[in-house]
Coordinates of N, CA and C in Angstrom, one line a residue:
X1 N 17.1 13.2 -3.6 CA 18.3 12.4 -3.7 C 18.7 12.2 -5.2
X2 N 18.0 12.0 -6.1 CA 18.4 12.0 -7.5 C 19.1 13.2 -7.9
X3 N 18.5 14.3 -7.5 CA 19.2 15.8 -8.0 C 20.3 15.8 -7.2
X4 N 20.4 15.6 -6.1 CA 21.7 15.9 -5.3 C 22.8 15.0 -5.9
X5 N 22.4 13.8 -6.4 CA 23.4 12.8 -7.0 C 23.8 13.2 -8.5
X6 N 23.0 14.2 -8.9 CA 23.3 14.5 -10.4 C 22.8 13.6 -11.4
X7 N 21.7 12.9 -11.0 CA 21.1 11.8 -11.9 C 20.0 12.2 -12.7
X8 N 19.4 13.4 -12.3 CA 18.2 13.8 -13.0 C 18.6 14.8 -14.1
X9 N 17.8 14.8 -15.3 CA 18.0 15.6 -16.3 C 17.5 17.1 -16.0
X10 N 17.4 17.8 -17.0 CA 16.8 19.3 -16.9 C 15.4 19.2 -17.1
X11 N 14.6 18.1 -17.4 CA 13.3 18.0 -17.7 C 12.6 18.1 -16.3
X12 N 11.4 18.5 -16.3 CA 10.6 18.5 -15.2 C 9.7 17.5 -15.0
X13 N 9.9 16.4 -15.8 CA 9.1 15.2 -15.9 C 9.5 14.1 -14.8
X14 N 8.8 13.6 -14.0 CA 9.1 12.7 -13.1 C 9.4 11.4 -13.8
X15 N 8.8 11.0 -14.9 CA 9.0 9.8 -15.7 C 10.3 10.0 -16.4
X16 N 10.8 11.2 -16.8 CA 12.1 11.3 -17.6 C 13.2 11.2 -16.5
X17 N 13.0 11.7 -15.3 CA 14.0 11.7 -14.2 C 14.2 10.2 -13.9
X18 N 13.0 9.5 -13.6 CA 13.1 8.1 -13.2 C 13.8 7.2 -14.2
X19 N 13.5 7.6 -15.5 CA 14.4 6.9 -16.6 C 15.7 7.0 -16.7
X20 N 16.1 8.4 -16.2 CA 17.6 8.8 -16.1 C 18.2 8.0 -15.0
X21 N 17.5 7.9 -13.7 CA 18.0 7.2 -12.7 C 18.3 5.5 -13.0
X22 N 17.2 5.1 -13.7 CA 17.2 3.7 -14.0 C 18.3 3.4 -15.0
X23 N 18.6 4.3 -16.0 CA 19.7 4.0 -16.9 C 21.1 4.2 -16.3
X24 N 21.1 5.1 -15.2 CA 22.3 5.2 -14.5 C 22.6 4.0 -13.6
X25 N 21.7 3.5 -13.0 CA 21.7 2.2 -12.2 C 22.2 0.9 -13.1
X26 N 21.4 0.9 -14.2 CA 22.0 -0.1 -15.1 C 23.4 -0.2 -15.6
X27 N 24.0 1.2 -15.7 CA 25.3 1.3 -16.0 C 26.2 1.0 -14.7
X28 N 25.6 0.7 -13.6 CA 26.3 0.5 -12.5 C 26.6 1.5 -11.5
X29 N 26.0 2.7 -11.6 CA 26.0 3.8 -10.7 C 25.6 3.5 -9.4
X30 N 26.5 3.5 -8.4 CA 26.0 3.2 -6.8 C 24.9 4.1 -6.4
X31 N 25.1 5.4 -6.7 CA 24.0 6.2 -6.2 C 22.6 6.0 -6.8
X32 N 22.7 5.8 -8.1 CA 21.4 5.4 -8.8 C 20.8 4.2 -8.2
X33 N 21.7 3.1 -8.0 CA 21.3 1.8 -7.5 C 20.6 1.9 -6.2
X34 N 21.2 2.6 -5.3 CA 20.8 2.9 -3.9 C 19.4 3.5 -4.0
X35 N 19.2 4.7 -4.9 CA 17.9 5.3 -4.9 C 16.8 4.3 -5.4
X36 N 17.2 3.5 -6.4 CA 16.1 2.5 -6.8 C 15.9 1.4 -5.8
X37 N 16.9 1.0 -5.0 CA 16.6 0.0 -4.0 C 15.8 0.6 -3.0
X38 N 16.0 1.7 -2.5 CA 15.3 2.5 -1.4 C 13.9 2.7 -1.8
X39 N 13.6 3.0 -3.1 CA 12.4 3.2 -3.7 C 11.6 1.7 -3.5
X40 N 12.3 0.8 -4.1 CA 11.8 -0.6 -4.2 C 11.4 -1.1 -2.7
X41 N 12.1 -0.6 -1.7 CA 11.8 -1.1 -0.3 C 10.4 -0.4 0.1
X42 N 10.2 0.9 -0.3 CA 8.9 1.4 0.0 C 7.8 0.7 -0.8
X43 N 8.0 0.3 -2.0 CA 6.9 -0.3 -2.8 C 6.8 -1.8 -2.2
X44 N 7.7 -2.4 -1.7 CA 7.6 -3.7 -1.1 C 6.8 -3.5 0.1
X45 N 7.0 -2.6 1.0 CA 6.2 -2.4 2.3 C 4.7 -2.3 1.9
X46 N 4.5 -1.5 0.9 CA 3.1 -1.3 0.4 C 2.4 -2.5 -0.1
X47 N 3.3 -3.2 -0.9 CA 2.8 -4.5 -1.5 C 2.5 -5.7 -0.5
X48 N 3.5 -5.6 0.6 CA 3.1 -6.5 1.8 C 1.8 -6.1 2.5
X49 N 1.7 -4.9 2.7 CA 0.3 -4.5 3.4 C -0.7 -4.9 2.6
X50 N -0.9 -4.7 1.4 CA -2.0 -5.1 0.4 C -2.2 -6.5 0.4
X51 N -1.0 -7.4 0.4 CA -1.0 -8.7 0.2 C -1.7 -9.3 1.6
X52 N -1.2 -8.6 2.7 CA -1.8 -9.1 4.0 C -3.2 -8.8 4.1
X53 N -3.6 -7.6 3.8 CA -5.1 -7.3 3.9 C -6.0 -8.0 3.0
X54 N -5.6 -8.3 1.8 CA -6.3 -9.0 0.7 C -6.1 -10.4 0.6
X55 N -5.0 -11.0 1.4 CA -4.7 -12.4 1.3 C -4.4 -12.8 -0.2
X56 N -3.5 -12.0 -0.9 CA -3.2 -12.2 -2.4 C -2.4 -13.6 -2.5
X57 N -2.7 -14.1 -3.6 CA -1.9 -15.2 -4.1 C -1.0 -14.8 -5.3
X58 N -1.3 -13.8 -6.1 CA -0.5 -13.4 -7.1 C -0.5 -11.7 -7.1
X59 N 0.7 -11.1 -7.3 CA 0.8 -9.8 -7.3 C 1.6 -9.5 -8.7
X60 N 1.0 -8.7 -9.5 CA 1.6 -8.4 -10.7 C 2.1 -6.9 -10.7
X61 N 3.3 -6.5 -10.9 CA 3.8 -5.3 -10.9 C 3.7 -4.8 -12.4
X62 N 3.1 -3.7 -12.7 CA 2.9 -3.3 -14.0 C 3.0 -1.7 -13.9
X63 N 3.3 -1.2 -15.2 CA 3.2 0.2 -15.4 C 4.6 0.6 -16.1
X64 N 4.7 1.8 -16.5 CA 5.9 2.2 -17.2 C 7.2 2.2 -16.4
X65 N 7.0 2.5 -15.2 CA 8.2 2.4 -14.2 C 8.8 1.1 -14.0
X66 N 7.8 0.2 -13.9 CA 8.1 -1.3 -13.7 C 8.8 -1.9 -14.9
X67 N 8.3 -1.2 -16.1 CA 8.9 -1.8 -17.3 C 10.3 -1.3 -17.4
X68 N 10.8 -0.2 -17.0 CA 12.0 0.2 -16.9 C 13.0 -0.4 -15.9
X69 N 12.5 -0.5 -14.7 CA 13.3 -0.9 -13.5 C 12.7 -2.0 -12.7
X70 N 11.9 -2.9 -13.4 CA 11.3 -4.0 -12.7 C 12.2 -4.9 -12.2
X71 N 13.3 -5.1 -12.8 CA 14.6 -6.1 -12.4 C 15.1 -5.6 -10.9
X72 N 15.0 -4.4 -10.7 CA 15.4 -3.9 -9.4 C 14.3 -4.1 -8.3
X73 N 13.0 -3.8 -8.7 CA 11.8 -3.8 -7.7 C 11.5 -5.3 -7.4
X74 N 11.4 -6.0 -8.5 CA 10.9 -7.7 -8.2 C 11.6 -8.3 -7.1
X75 N 12.9 -8.4 -7.0 CA 13.6 -9.3 -5.9 C 13.2 -8.6 -4.7
X76 N 13.2 -7.3 -4.5 CA 12.9 -6.6 -3.3 C 11.6 -7.0 -2.7
X77 N 10.6 -6.8 -3.6 CA 9.3 -7.1 -3.2 C 9.0 -8.6 -2.9
X78 N 9.7 -9.4 -3.7 CA 9.6 -11.0 -3.3 C 10.2 -11.1 -2.0
X79 N 11.2 -10.5 -1.6 CA 12.0 -10.8 -0.4 C 11.1 -10.4 0.7
X80 N 10.5 -9.2 0.5 CA 9.6 -8.5 1.5 C 8.4 -9.5 1.9
X81 N 7.9 -10.1 0.9 CA 6.8 -10.9 1.1 C 7.0 -12.4 1.6
X82 N 8.3 -12.7 1.2 CA 8.8 -14.0 1.7 C 9.0 -13.9 3.3
X83 N 9.4 -12.7 3.6 CA 9.9 -12.5 5.0 C 8.6 -12.1 5.9
X84 N 7.7 -11.5 5.4 CA 6.5 -10.8 6.3 C 5.2 -10.9 5.9
X85 N 4.9 -11.9 5.0 CA 3.6 -12.1 4.5 C 3.0 -13.1 5.6
X86 N 1.8 -12.6 6.1 CA 1.1 -13.2 7.3 C 0.9 -14.8 6.9
X87 N 0.3 -15.0 5.8 CA -0.1 -16.4 5.4 C 1.1 -17.1 4.7
X88 N 2.3 -16.8 4.8 CA 3.3 -17.5 4.1 C 3.5 -18.8 4.5
X89 N 3.1 -19.4 5.7 CA 3.1 -20.8 6.0 C 2.1 -21.5 5.1
X90 N 1.0 -20.8 4.9 CA -0.3 -21.7 4.2 C 0.0 -21.5 2.7
X91 N 0.5 -20.3 2.2 CA 0.7 -20.2 0.8 C 1.5 -19.0 0.6
X92 N 2.4 -18.8 -0.5 CA 3.1 -17.8 -0.8 C 2.4 -16.8 -1.8
X93 N 3.2 -15.7 -2.0 CA 2.5 -14.8 -3.1 C 3.6 -14.8 -4.3
X94 N 2.9 -15.1 -5.4 CA 3.6 -15.1 -6.6 C 3.8 -13.8 -7.1
X95 N 5.0 -13.2 -7.2 CA 5.1 -11.8 -7.5 C 5.8 -11.8 -8.9
X96 N 5.3 -11.1 -9.9 CA 5.9 -11.2 -11.2 C 5.7 -9.8 -11.9
X97 N 6.4 -9.7 -13.0 CA 6.2 -8.3 -13.8 C 5.2 -8.7 -14.8
X98 N 4.5 -7.7 -15.2 CA 3.5 -7.7 -16.4 C 4.4 -7.8 -17.6
X99 N 3.8 -8.7 -18.5 CA 4.5 -8.6 -19.8 C 4.2 -7.4 -20.6
X100 N 3.1 -6.7 -20.1 CA 2.8 -5.5 -20.9 C 2.9 -4.3 -20.1
X101 N 3.9 -4.3 -19.2 CA 4.0 -3.3 -18.1 C 4.0 -1.8 -18.8
X102 N 4.7 -1.7 -19.9 CA 4.8 -0.3 -20.5 C 3.5 0.3 -21.0
X103 N 2.7 -0.7 -21.3 CA 1.4 -0.1 -22.1 C 0.1 -0.4 -21.1
X104 N 0.5 -0.9 -19.9 CA -0.6 -1.3 -19.0 C -1.8 -0.2 -18.9
X105 N -1.3 1.0 -18.7 CA -2.3 2.1 -18.5 C -3.3 2.2 -19.6
X106 N -2.7 2.2 -20.8 CA -3.6 2.2 -22.0 C -4.4 1.3 -22.3
X107 N -3.9 -0.1 -21.9 CA -4.7 -1.3 -22.0 C -5.8 -1.2 -21.0
X108 N -5.5 -0.8 -19.8 CA -6.7 -0.7 -18.8 C -7.7 0.4 -19.1
X109 N -7.2 1.6 -19.6 CA -8.2 2.5 -20.2 C -9.2 2.0 -21.2
X110 N -8.5 1.3 -22.2 CA -9.2 0.8 -23.3 C -10.3 -0.2 -22.9
X111 N -9.8 -1.0 -21.9 CA -10.7 -2.0 -21.3 C -11.9 -1.4 -20.6
X112 N -11.7 -0.4 -20.0 CA -12.8 0.3 -19.1 C -13.8 0.9 -20.2
X113 N -13.3 1.4 -21.3 CA -14.2 1.9 -22.3 C -15.0 0.8 -23.0
X114 N -14.2 -0.2 -23.4 CA -15.0 -1.4 -23.9 C -16.0 -1.9 -23.0
X115 N -15.7 -2.2 -21.8 CA -16.5 -2.7 -20.8 C -17.9 -1.8 -20.7
X116 N -17.7 -0.5 -20.6 CA -18.9 0.4 -20.4 C -19.7 0.2 -21.7
X117 N -19.2 0.0 -22.9 CA -19.9 0.1 -24.1 C -20.5 -1.4 -24.4
X118 N -19.8 -2.4 -24.1 CA -20.3 -3.7 -24.6 C -20.9 -4.6 -23.5
X119 N -20.7 -4.4 -22.2 CA -21.3 -5.3 -21.2 C -22.6 -4.8 -21.0
X120 N -23.6 -5.7 -21.0 CA -25.0 -5.4 -20.8 C -25.2 -4.9 -19.4
X121 N -25.8 -4.0 -19.2 CA -26.1 -3.3 -17.8 C -27.5 -3.8 -17.3
X122 N -27.6 -3.9 -16.1 CA -28.9 -4.2 -15.5 C -29.5 -2.9 -15.0
X123 N -30.7 -2.8 -14.8 CA -31.3 -1.7 -14.3 C -30.8 -1.2 -13.0
X124 N -30.5 -0.1 -12.8 CA -29.9 0.5 -11.5 C -28.4 0.5 -11.5
X125 N -27.6 0.1 -12.3 CA -26.3 -0.1 -12.3 C -25.6 1.3 -12.9
X126 N -26.4 2.0 -13.6 CA -26.0 3.2 -14.2 C -26.7 4.3 -13.6
X127 N -25.9 5.4 -13.4 CA -26.6 6.7 -12.9 C -27.5 7.2 -13.8
X128 N -28.6 7.6 -13.5 CA -29.7 8.3 -14.2 C -29.2 9.4 -14.8
X129 N -29.7 9.8 -16.0 CA -29.2 11.2 -16.7 C -29.6 12.3 -15.7
X130 N -30.8 12.3 -15.2 CA -31.2 13.3 -14.3 C -31.2 12.8 -12.8
X131 N -30.3 13.1 -12.0 CA -30.2 12.5 -10.6 C -31.5 12.9 -9.9
X132 N -32.1 14.1 -10.1 CA -33.3 14.4 -9.3 C -34.4 13.5 -9.5
X133 N -34.5 12.9 -10.7 CA -35.5 12.0 -11.1 C -35.4 10.8 -10.3
X134 N -34.3 10.4 -9.9 CA -34.1 9.2 -9.1 C -34.1 9.1 -7.6
X135 N -34.3 10.4 -7.1 CA -34.3 10.6 -5.6 C -35.8 10.1 -5.1
X136 N -35.7 9.4 -4.0 CA -37.0 8.8 -3.5 C -37.8 10.0 -3.1
X137 N -39.2 9.7 -3.3 CA -40.1 10.7 -3.0 C -40.1 11.0 -1.4
X138 N -40.5 12.0 -1.1 CA -40.5 12.4 0.4 C -41.7 11.5 1.0
X139 N -41.3 10.9 2.1 CA -42.2 10.0 3.0 C -43.3 11.1 3.6
X140 N -44.5 10.7 3.7 CA -45.3 11.4 4.5 C -45.1 11.6 6.0
X141 N -45.3 12.6 6.5 CA -45.1 12.8 8.0 C -45.8 12.0 8.8
X142 N -45.3 11.4 9.8 CA -46.1 10.5 10.6 C -46.9 11.2 11.5
X143 N -47.9 10.7 11.9 CA -49.0 11.3 12.9 C -48.6 10.9 14.3
X144 N -47.6 10.3 14.5 CA -47.2 9.8 15.9 C -47.0 10.8 16.9

């Protein structure tokens, strides 16, 4: 759709093309806005499914794409959850954009490294260096 509307650049990067579509939508291009809103509806349905399965109270949209076009996605996701979240009578889902959406993947990766190095591990939580040493010994054949 974006290519047909002439909204993507010559780059072969999805993120560059997404940024081009987002810039066009901010400038008021109706084709770009329609593309983002359609994409947002797909994200909203996925968010609704996860919220229903996991009975979420908070949903944080994060990542570089939401940093660029979160203002389009946020109301669509909120509307979908307001309309079709199973537990909406008991509680709503607070949907918000991450304050660090642009750098979320780097922060998450760094957190994983820090956790693996700093959190004390209990016996059995880490794979042994030699997996064959950890295999249970063969049980003796039964005489039954």
